Amino acid sequence: MNEMRPPVVMVFAGHDPCGGAGIQADIETLTSLGCHPCTVITALTAQDTHCVRDFQPVSVTFMVEQARAVLEDVRVDAFKIGMTASVEIIEAIHTLLQDYAGIPVVFDPVMAAGGGGALSKENLIEAFTDLLIPVTTVITPNSLEAKLICSDADSLDACAQQLMALGAGYVLVTGGHDKSPEIINRLWGHRQFLEEYKQKRLPGDFHGTGCTLSSALAGYIAHGASVAGAVREAQAYTAKAIHNSRRLGMGQLIPDRLAWSSKAR
């Protein structure tokens, strides 16, 4: 019996039946990085590599049962929050996190799938700002999400400052949805801009990149990395997964989060 304990990351996210995003992306990423994922399903979705067709939030009571069963048995080293689906689910996650204060939280504030399709039937922004952002260690919005959450901000720097004023420790704004030749991700922390990261934009559209990056970030933090170090490592890991993406359907490419395990690569 191997007595070595891997870092444990609890993930709150939705189920993607095509296996490209959501819980499946989280599991592949965290397992690849030597973590043990404990997954709490927030919603069931009907989606393919093109878009989300429909979704159904799980019962809040049952979601809490999922989380409590694990939290009362296993020591969790980090939380990752993805699709939340409803205000009631956000309220329940907030209550759970209050009971486990001190554990790092990575929050990916998804409101729509990368290929299109809403992931909530209600406006979640107020619940994000009141309940989740104040307990977040690192929030990872793409540039569109940052502007939606901070609708009165006139720049990404203003968005980041507003998110930190709401309580987020660090803000990583990603540029994957922009149209620039390079992907530019930017990190803020301690109420100031910290670093900018650039990488070549590959042709094509990809499914689950935000899930991959935020889960990798949670995984590296669970391993004990600093936030800045975890951000750098998570971006390198995500870039490799994207570089090795595969066309499994007729829509977006799916990153290969286990590319390192193939001798052919």
PDB file of C-alpha atoms in Angstrom:
ATOM      1  CA  MET A   1       0.000   0.000   0.000  1.00  0.00           C
ATOM      2  CA  ASN A   2       1.344   3.427  -1.000  1.00  0.00           C
ATOM      3  CA  GLU A   3       1.164   5.703   2.052  1.00  0.00           C
ATOM      4  CA  MET A   4       2.027   8.865   0.106  1.00  0.00           C
ATOM      5  CA  ARG A   5      -0.948  11.201   0.077  1.00  0.00           C
ATOM      6  CA  PRO A   6      -1.558  13.268  -3.073  1.00  0.00           C
ATOM      7  CA  PRO A   7      -2.944  16.788  -2.777  1.00  0.00           C
ATOM      8  CA  VAL A   8      -6.744  16.749  -2.849  1.00  0.00           C
ATOM      9  CA  VAL A   9      -8.746  19.301  -4.853  1.00  0.00           C
ATOM     10  CA  MET A  10     -12.526  19.533  -4.503  1.00  0.00           C
ATOM     11  CA  VAL A  11     -14.173  20.724  -7.712  1.00  0.00           C
ATOM     12  CA  PHE A  12     -17.654  22.220  -8.034  1.00  0.00           C
ATOM     13  CA  ALA A  13     -18.612  22.042 -11.722  1.00  0.00           C
ATOM     14  CA  GLY A  14     -21.023  20.740 -14.328  1.00  0.00           C
ATOM     15  CA  HIS A  15     -20.975  17.456 -16.215  1.00  0.00           C
ATOM     16  CA  ASP A  16     -20.093  17.623 -19.919  1.00  0.00           C
ATOM     17  CA  PRO A  17     -21.175  14.439 -21.720  1.00  0.00           C
ATOM     18  CA  CYS A  18     -18.737  14.989 -24.608  1.00  0.00           C
ATOM     19  CA  GLY A  19     -15.857  14.946 -22.123  1.00  0.00           C
ATOM     20  CA  GLY A  20     -14.212  18.158 -23.264  1.00  0.00           C
ATOM     21  CA  ALA A  21     -14.985  20.591 -20.465  1.00  0.00           C
ATOM     22  CA  GLY A  22     -16.413  20.725 -16.952  1.00  0.00           C
ATOM     23  CA  ILE A  23     -15.856  17.905 -14.512  1.00  0.00           C
ATOM     24  CA  GLN A  24     -14.140  15.667 -17.079  1.00  0.00           C
ATOM     25  CA  ALA A  25     -11.594  18.351 -17.930  1.00  0.00           C
ATOM     26  CA  ASP A  26     -11.027  18.962 -14.223  1.00  0.00           C
ATOM     27  CA  ILE A  27     -10.491  15.270 -13.479  1.00  0.00           C
ATOM     28  CA  GLU A  28      -8.036  14.789 -16.348  1.00  0.00           C
ATOM     29  CA  THR A  29      -6.085  17.925 -15.458  1.00  0.00           C
ATOM     30  CA  LEU A  30      -5.817  17.280 -11.733  1.00  0.00           C
ATOM     31  CA  THR A  31      -4.989  13.596 -12.171  1.00  0.00           C
ATOM     32  CA  SER A  32      -2.330  14.509 -14.731  1.00  0.00           C
ATOM     33  CA  LEU A  33      -0.744  16.860 -12.179  1.00  0.00           C
ATOM     34  CA  GLY A  34      -0.607  14.233  -9.442  1.00  0.00           C
ATOM     35  CA  CYS A  35      -3.624  15.471  -7.499  1.00  0.00           C
ATOM     36  CA  HIS A  36      -6.682  13.560  -6.360  1.00  0.00           C
ATOM     37  CA  PRO A  37      -9.889  15.228  -7.624  1.00  0.00           C
ATOM     38  CA  CYS A  38     -13.049  15.070  -5.510  1.00  0.00           C
ATOM     39  CA  THR A  39     -15.869  16.212  -7.772  1.00  0.00           C
ATOM     40  CA  VAL A  40     -19.185  17.769  -6.790  1.00  0.00           C
ATOM     41  CA  ILE A  41     -21.648  17.966  -9.686  1.00  0.00           C
ATOM     42  CA  THR A  42     -23.527  21.268  -9.858  1.00  0.00           C
ATOM     43  CA  ALA A  43     -25.393  20.647 -13.122  1.00  0.00           C
ATOM     44  CA  LEU A  44     -26.021  18.145 -15.879  1.00  0.00           C
ATOM     45  CA  THR A  45     -25.597  19.495 -19.391  1.00  0.00           C
ATOM     46  CA  ALA A  46     -26.563  18.381 -22.866  1.00  0.00           C
ATOM     47  CA  GLN A  47     -23.663  19.589 -24.989  1.00  0.00           C
ATOM     48  CA  ASP A  48     -21.343  18.521 -27.752  1.00  0.00           C
ATOM     49  CA  THR A  49     -18.148  19.954 -29.206  1.00  0.00           C
ATOM     50  CA  HIS A  50     -20.209  22.734 -30.825  1.00  0.00           C
ATOM     51  CA  CYS A  51     -22.242  24.205 -27.975  1.00  0.00           C
ATOM     52  CA  VAL A  52     -24.424  23.691 -24.916  1.00  0.00           C
ATOM     53  CA  ARG A  53     -27.921  22.629 -25.941  1.00  0.00           C
ATOM     54  CA  ASP A  54     -29.484  22.558 -22.466  1.00  0.00           C
ATOM     55  CA  PHE A  55     -28.618  22.059 -18.809  1.00  0.00           C
ATOM     56  CA  GLN A  56     -30.265  21.169 -15.543  1.00  0.00           C
ATOM     57  CA  PRO A  57     -28.940  22.327 -12.156  1.00  0.00           C
ATOM     58  CA  VAL A  58     -28.819  19.568  -9.547  1.00  0.00           C
ATOM     59  CA  SER A  59     -30.878  19.859  -6.401  1.00  0.00           C
ATOM     60  CA  VAL A  60     -29.095  22.138  -3.943  1.00  0.00           C
ATOM     61  CA  THR A  61     -29.705  19.708  -1.091  1.00  0.00           C
ATOM     62  CA  PHE A  62     -28.115  16.861  -3.032  1.00  0.00           C
ATOM     63  CA  MET A  63     -25.164  19.018  -4.092  1.00  0.00           C
ATOM     64  CA  VAL A  64     -24.489  19.845  -0.446  1.00  0.00           C
ATOM     65  CA  GLU A  65     -24.771  16.152   0.431  1.00  0.00           C
ATOM     66  CA  GLN A  66     -22.126  15.359  -2.180  1.00  0.00           C
ATOM     67  CA  ALA A  67     -19.718  17.919  -0.744  1.00  0.00           C
ATOM     68  CA  ARG A  68     -20.354  17.224   2.945  1.00  0.00           C
ATOM     69  CA  ALA A  69     -19.848  13.488   2.493  1.00  0.00           C
ATOM     70  CA  VAL A  70     -16.324  14.138   1.204  1.00  0.00           C
ATOM     71  CA  LEU A  71     -15.409  17.064   3.444  1.00  0.00           C
ATOM     72  CA  GLU A  72     -16.233  15.091   6.578  1.00  0.00           C
ATOM     73  CA  ASP A  73     -13.988  12.248   5.403  1.00  0.00           C
ATOM     74  CA  VAL A  74     -11.112  13.673   3.328  1.00  0.00           C
ATOM     75  CA  ARG A  75      -8.789  16.623   3.979  1.00  0.00           C
ATOM     76  CA  VAL A  76      -9.092  18.988   1.011  1.00  0.00           C
ATOM     77  CA  ASP A  77      -6.101  21.132   0.005  1.00  0.00           C
ATOM     78  CA  ALA A  78      -7.811  23.435  -2.497  1.00  0.00           C
ATOM     79  CA  PHE A  79     -11.215  24.192  -3.959  1.00  0.00           C
ATOM     80  CA  LYS A  80     -11.954  24.880  -7.628  1.00  0.00           C
ATOM     81  CA  ILE A  81     -15.305  26.387  -8.649  1.00  0.00           C
ATOM     82  CA  GLY A  82     -16.502  26.215 -12.242  1.00  0.00           C
ATOM     83  CA  MET A  83     -20.097  26.147 -13.488  1.00  0.00           C
ATOM     84  CA  THR A  84     -22.472  27.157 -10.714  1.00  0.00           C
ATOM     85  CA  ALA A  85     -25.759  27.195 -12.687  1.00  0.00           C
ATOM     86  CA  SER A  86     -27.979  28.963 -10.120  1.00  0.00           C
ATOM     87  CA  VAL A  87     -27.976  31.506  -7.317  1.00  0.00           C
ATOM     88  CA  GLU A  88     -29.102  28.813  -4.863  1.00  0.00           C
ATOM     89  CA  ILE A  89     -26.077  26.684  -5.706  1.00  0.00           C
ATOM     90  CA  ILE A  90     -23.791  29.692  -5.238  1.00  0.00           C
ATOM     91  CA  GLU A  91     -25.343  30.332  -1.829  1.00  0.00           C
ATOM     92  CA  ALA A  92     -24.749  26.711  -0.833  1.00  0.00           C
ATOM     93  CA  ILE A  93     -21.129  26.747  -2.024  1.00  0.00           C
ATOM     94  CA  HIS A  94     -20.566  29.972  -0.081  1.00  0.00           C
ATOM     95  CA  THR A  95     -21.864  28.333   3.100  1.00  0.00           C
ATOM     96  CA  LEU A  96     -19.598  25.322   2.576  1.00  0.00           C
ATOM     97  CA  LEU A  97     -16.554  27.518   2.007  1.00  0.00           C
ATOM     98  CA  GLN A  98     -17.291  29.509   5.158  1.00  0.00           C
ATOM     99  CA  ASP A  99     -16.998  26.253   7.105  1.00  0.00           C
ATOM    100  CA  TYR A 100     -13.582  25.549   5.563  1.00  0.00           C
ATOM    101  CA  ALA A 101     -12.026  29.000   5.594  1.00  0.00           C
ATOM    102  CA  GLY A 102      -8.292  29.022   4.973  1.00  0.00           C
ATOM    103  CA  ILE A 103      -8.360  26.511   2.126  1.00  0.00           C
ATOM    104  CA  PRO A 104      -7.364  28.209  -1.171  1.00  0.00           C
ATOM    105  CA  VAL A 105     -10.173  28.798  -3.667  1.00  0.00           C
ATOM    106  CA  VAL A 106      -9.759  29.087  -7.444  1.00  0.00           C
ATOM    107  CA  PHE A 107     -12.896  30.496  -9.072  1.00  0.00           C
ATOM    108  CA  ASP A 108     -13.507  30.284 -12.822  1.00  0.00           C
ATOM    109  CA  PRO A 109     -16.666  32.414 -13.246  1.00  0.00           C
ATOM    110  CA  VAL A 110     -18.140  30.668 -16.292  1.00  0.00           C
ATOM    111  CA  MET A 111     -21.421  32.055 -17.574  1.00  0.00           C
ATOM    112  CA  ALA A 112     -21.356  30.660 -21.123  1.00  0.00           C
ATOM    113  CA  ALA A 113     -19.619  27.778 -22.877  1.00  0.00           C
ATOM    114  CA  GLY A 114     -16.719  28.576 -25.172  1.00  0.00           C
ATOM    115  CA  GLY A 115     -18.607  27.322 -28.214  1.00  0.00           C
ATOM    116  CA  GLY A 116     -21.785  29.160 -27.275  1.00  0.00           C
ATOM    117  CA  GLY A 117     -24.738  28.480 -25.028  1.00  0.00           C
ATOM    118  CA  ALA A 118     -25.639  29.955 -21.662  1.00  0.00           C
ATOM    119  CA  LEU A 119     -24.716  28.053 -18.506  1.00  0.00           C
ATOM    120  CA  SER A 120     -27.283  29.815 -16.345  1.00  0.00           C
ATOM    121  CA  LYS A 121     -30.892  30.817 -16.767  1.00  0.00           C
ATOM    122  CA  GLU A 122     -30.494  33.763 -14.393  1.00  0.00           C
ATOM    123  CA  ASN A 123     -28.078  36.600 -13.775  1.00  0.00           C
ATOM    124  CA  LEU A 124     -25.433  35.286 -11.399  1.00  0.00           C
ATOM    125  CA  ILE A 125     -23.210  38.357 -11.240  1.00  0.00           C
ATOM    126  CA  GLU A 126     -24.620  39.751  -7.985  1.00  0.00           C
ATOM    127  CA  ALA A 127     -24.218  36.351  -6.311  1.00  0.00           C
ATOM    128  CA  PHE A 128     -20.661  36.141  -7.637  1.00  0.00           C
ATOM    129  CA  THR A 129     -19.762  39.554  -6.232  1.00  0.00           C
ATOM    130  CA  ASP A 130     -21.531  39.121  -2.889  1.00  0.00           C
ATOM    131  CA  LEU A 131     -20.758  35.490  -2.093  1.00  0.00           C
ATOM    132  CA  LEU A 132     -17.940  33.893  -4.089  1.00  0.00           C
ATOM    133  CA  ILE A 133     -15.463  36.604  -5.027  1.00  0.00           C
ATOM    134  CA  PRO A 134     -14.959  37.703  -1.372  1.00  0.00           C
ATOM    135  CA  VAL A 135     -13.731  34.187  -0.475  1.00  0.00           C
ATOM    136  CA  THR A 136     -11.670  33.633  -3.638  1.00  0.00           C
ATOM    137  CA  THR A 137      -7.899  33.254  -3.641  1.00  0.00           C
ATOM    138  CA  VAL A 138      -7.584  33.501  -7.435  1.00  0.00           C
ATOM    139  CA  ILE A 139     -10.349  34.372  -9.898  1.00  0.00           C
ATOM    140  CA  THR A 140      -9.729  33.475 -13.551  1.00  0.00           C
ATOM    141  CA  PRO A 141     -12.212  35.305 -15.813  1.00  0.00           C
ATOM    142  CA  ASN A 142     -11.578  35.662 -19.501  1.00  0.00           C
ATOM    143  CA  SER A 143     -11.663  39.245 -20.733  1.00  0.00           C
ATOM    144  CA  LEU A 144     -15.357  39.014 -21.665  1.00  0.00           C
ATOM    145  CA  GLU A 145     -16.339  37.638 -18.248  1.00  0.00           C
ATOM    146  CA  ALA A 146     -14.281  40.289 -16.452  1.00  0.00           C
ATOM    147  CA  LYS A 147     -16.138  43.031 -18.327  1.00  0.00           C
ATOM    148  CA  LEU A 148     -19.519  41.410 -17.637  1.00  0.00           C
ATOM    149  CA  ILE A 149     -18.852  41.185 -13.903  1.00  0.00           C
ATOM    150  CA  CYS A 150     -17.391  44.694 -13.741  1.00  0.00           C
ATOM    151  CA  SER A 151     -19.688  46.377 -16.238  1.00  0.00           C
ATOM    152  CA  ASP A 152     -18.842  49.904 -15.120  1.00  0.00           C
ATOM    153  CA  ALA A 153     -15.061  49.409 -15.453  1.00  0.00           C
ATOM    154  CA  ASP A 154     -13.421  51.061 -18.478  1.00  0.00           C
ATOM    155  CA  SER A 155     -10.358  48.797 -18.762  1.00  0.00           C
ATOM    156  CA  LEU A 156      -9.118  45.352 -17.755  1.00  0.00           C
ATOM    157  CA  ASP A 157      -6.970  46.982 -15.092  1.00  0.00           C
ATOM    158  CA  ALA A 158     -10.074  48.645 -13.664  1.00  0.00           C
ATOM    159  CA  CYS A 159     -11.874  45.280 -13.761  1.00  0.00           C
ATOM    160  CA  ALA A 160      -9.043  43.627 -11.856  1.00  0.00           C
ATOM    161  CA  GLN A 161      -8.915  46.408  -9.282  1.00  0.00           C
ATOM    162  CA  GLN A 162     -12.665  46.110  -8.760  1.00  0.00           C
ATOM    163  CA  LEU A 163     -12.458  42.318  -8.331  1.00  0.00           C
ATOM    164  CA  MET A 164      -9.682  42.712  -5.762  1.00  0.00           C
ATOM    165  CA  ALA A 165     -11.697  45.397  -3.964  1.00  0.00           C
ATOM    166  CA  LEU A 166     -14.526  42.843  -3.721  1.00  0.00           C
ATOM    167  CA  GLY A 167     -12.158  40.450  -1.952  1.00  0.00           C
ATOM    168  CA  ALA A 168     -10.342  38.350  -4.549  1.00  0.00           C
ATOM    169  CA  GLY A 169      -6.704  37.874  -3.600  1.00  0.00           C
ATOM    170  CA  TYR A 170      -5.450  37.579  -7.177  1.00  0.00           C
ATOM    171  CA  VAL A 171      -7.008  38.138 -10.593  1.00  0.00           C
ATOM    172  CA  LEU A 172      -5.856  36.313 -13.716  1.00  0.00           C
ATOM    173  CA  VAL A 173      -7.611  37.740 -16.781  1.00  0.00           C
ATOM    174  CA  THR A 174      -7.175  35.440 -19.758  1.00  0.00           C
ATOM    175  CA  GLY A 175      -7.115  36.522 -23.384  1.00  0.00           C
ATOM    176  CA  GLY A 176      -8.151  33.353 -25.178  1.00  0.00           C
ATOM    177  CA  HIS A 177     -11.406  34.913 -26.413  1.00  0.00           C
ATOM    178  CA  ASP A 178      -9.717  38.015 -27.819  1.00  0.00           C
ATOM    179  CA  LYS A 179      -8.839  38.390 -31.514  1.00  0.00           C
ATOM    180  CA  SER A 180      -5.185  39.358 -31.098  1.00  0.00           C
ATOM    181  CA  PRO A 181      -2.393  37.352 -32.825  1.00  0.00           C
ATOM    182  CA  GLU A 182      -1.078  36.386 -29.392  1.00  0.00           C
ATOM    183  CA  ILE A 183      -2.915  35.196 -26.306  1.00  0.00           C
ATOM    184  CA  ILE A 184      -2.147  37.634 -23.513  1.00  0.00           C
ATOM    185  CA  ASN A 185      -2.974  36.667 -19.931  1.00  0.00           C
ATOM    186  CA  ARG A 186      -2.522  39.205 -17.157  1.00  0.00           C
ATOM    187  CA  LEU A 187      -2.100  38.700 -13.411  1.00  0.00           C
ATOM    188  CA  TRP A 188      -2.948  41.190 -10.657  1.00  0.00           C
ATOM    189  CA  GLY A 189      -2.435  40.790  -6.920  1.00  0.00           C
ATOM    190  CA  HIS A 190      -1.879  42.918  -3.812  1.00  0.00           C
ATOM    191  CA  ARG A 191      -3.929  45.646  -5.559  1.00  0.00           C
ATOM    192  CA  GLN A 192      -1.395  46.010  -8.367  1.00  0.00           C
ATOM    193  CA  PHE A 193      -0.544  44.598 -11.792  1.00  0.00           C
ATOM    194  CA  LEU A 194       2.036  41.831 -11.455  1.00  0.00           C
ATOM    195  CA  GLU A 195       2.805  40.037 -14.709  1.00  0.00           C
ATOM    196  CA  GLU A 196       1.829  39.620 -18.344  1.00  0.00           C
ATOM    197  CA  TYR A 197       2.156  36.318 -20.175  1.00  0.00           C
ATOM    198  CA  LYS A 198       2.143  35.939 -23.951  1.00  0.00           C
ATOM    199  CA  GLN A 199       1.822  32.832 -26.088  1.00  0.00           C
ATOM    200  CA  LYS A 200       1.237  32.174 -29.762  1.00  0.00           C
ATOM    201  CA  ARG A 201      -2.403  31.776 -30.707  1.00  0.00           C
ATOM    202  CA  LEU A 202      -2.946  28.449 -32.441  1.00  0.00           C
ATOM    203  CA  PRO A 203      -5.495  28.158 -35.257  1.00  0.00           C
ATOM    204  CA  GLY A 204      -8.847  26.636 -34.363  1.00  0.00           C
ATOM    205  CA  ASP A 205     -11.302  26.755 -31.460  1.00  0.00           C
ATOM    206  CA  PHE A 206     -10.824  24.677 -28.336  1.00  0.00           C
ATOM    207  CA  HIS A 207     -13.243  23.153 -25.831  1.00  0.00           C
ATOM    208  CA  GLY A 208     -12.556  23.378 -22.093  1.00  0.00           C
ATOM    209  CA  THR A 209      -9.421  25.512 -22.020  1.00  0.00           C
ATOM    210  CA  GLY A 210     -10.681  27.686 -19.159  1.00  0.00           C
ATOM    211  CA  CYS A 211     -11.552  24.603 -17.111  1.00  0.00           C
ATOM    212  CA  THR A 212      -8.098  23.196 -17.817  1.00  0.00           C
ATOM    213  CA  LEU A 213      -6.248  26.354 -16.788  1.00  0.00           C
ATOM    214  CA  SER A 214      -8.222  26.952 -13.589  1.00  0.00           C
ATOM    215  CA  SER A 215      -7.969  23.312 -12.497  1.00  0.00           C
ATOM    216  CA  ALA A 216      -4.234  23.261 -13.209  1.00  0.00           C
ATOM    217  CA  LEU A 217      -3.894  26.427 -11.133  1.00  0.00           C
ATOM    218  CA  ALA A 218      -5.789  24.802  -8.249  1.00  0.00           C
ATOM    219  CA  GLY A 219      -3.637  21.696  -8.592  1.00  0.00           C
ATOM    220  CA  TYR A 220      -0.337  23.555  -8.400  1.00  0.00           C
ATOM    221  CA  ILE A 221      -1.584  25.605  -5.440  1.00  0.00           C
ATOM    222  CA  ALA A 222      -2.634  22.362  -3.718  1.00  0.00           C
ATOM    223  CA  HIS A 223       0.929  21.136  -4.242  1.00  0.00           C
ATOM    224  CA  GLY A 224       2.131  24.188  -2.296  1.00  0.00           C
ATOM    225  CA  ALA A 225       3.193  26.513  -5.117  1.00  0.00           C
ATOM    226  CA  SER A 226       2.894  30.272  -4.728  1.00  0.00           C
ATOM    227  CA  VAL A 227       0.098  31.854  -6.736  1.00  0.00           C
ATOM    228  CA  ALA A 228       2.526  33.466  -9.193  1.00  0.00           C
ATOM    229  CA  GLY A 229       4.414  30.194  -9.610  1.00  0.00           C
ATOM    230  CA  ALA A 230       1.172  28.235  -9.988  1.00  0.00           C
ATOM    231  CA  VAL A 231      -0.048  30.673 -12.658  1.00  0.00           C
ATOM    232  CA  ARG A 232       3.129  30.222 -14.708  1.00  0.00           C
ATOM    233  CA  GLU A 233       3.053  26.418 -14.415  1.00  0.00           C
ATOM    234  CA  ALA A 234      -0.686  26.189 -15.135  1.00  0.00           C
ATOM    235  CA  GLN A 235      -0.302  28.233 -18.309  1.00  0.00           C
ATOM    236  CA  ALA A 236       2.547  26.048 -19.544  1.00  0.00           C
ATOM    237  CA  TYR A 237       0.526  22.910 -18.826  1.00  0.00           C
ATOM    238  CA  THR A 238      -2.559  24.296 -20.593  1.00  0.00           C
ATOM    239  CA  ALA A 239      -0.534  25.426 -23.612  1.00  0.00           C
ATOM    240  CA  LYS A 240       0.847  21.887 -24.007  1.00  0.00           C
ATOM    241  CA  ALA A 241      -2.634  20.366 -23.720  1.00  0.00           C
ATOM    242  CA  ILE A 242      -3.923  22.765 -26.395  1.00  0.00           C
ATOM    243  CA  HIS A 243      -0.932  22.110 -28.650  1.00  0.00           C
ATOM    244  CA  ASN A 244      -1.827  18.399 -28.557  1.00  0.00           C
ATOM    245  CA  SER A 245      -5.564  18.938 -29.075  1.00  0.00           C
ATOM    246  CA  ARG A 246      -7.568  16.343 -30.971  1.00  0.00           C
ATOM    247  CA  ARG A 247     -10.628  16.594 -33.203  1.00  0.00           C
ATOM    248  CA  LEU A 248     -13.063  14.133 -31.639  1.00  0.00           C
ATOM    249  CA  GLY A 249     -16.251  15.724 -32.957  1.00  0.00           C
ATOM    250  CA  MET A 250     -17.256  18.160 -35.656  1.00  0.00           C
ATOM    251  CA  GLY A 251     -16.933  21.293 -33.495  1.00  0.00           C
ATOM    252  CA  GLN A 252     -14.179  22.539 -31.219  1.00  0.00           C
ATOM    253  CA  LEU A 253     -10.931  20.671 -30.693  1.00  0.00           C
ATOM    254  CA  ILE A 254     -10.461  19.005 -27.302  1.00  0.00           C
ATOM    255  CA  PRO A 255      -7.157  19.584 -25.482  1.00  0.00           C
ATOM    256  CA  ASP A 256      -5.179  16.455 -24.639  1.00  0.00           C
ATOM    257  CA  ARG A 257      -4.561  16.893 -20.935  1.00  0.00           C
ATOM    258  CA  LEU A 258      -2.716  13.576 -20.762  1.00  0.00           C
ATOM    259  CA  ALA A 259      -0.405  14.299 -23.698  1.00  0.00           C
ATOM    260  CA  TRP A 260       2.650  13.643 -21.539  1.00  0.00           C
ATOM    261  CA  SER A 261       1.596   9.987 -21.141  1.00  0.00           C
ATOM    262  CA  SER A 262       1.822   9.216 -24.864  1.00  0.00           C
ATOM    263  CA  LYS A 263       5.219   7.891 -25.980  1.00  0.00           C
ATOM    264  CA  ALA A 264       4.454   9.226 -29.455  1.00  0.00           C
ATOM    265  CA  ARG A 265       4.658  12.766 -28.138  1.00  0.00           C
TER     266      ARG A 265
END
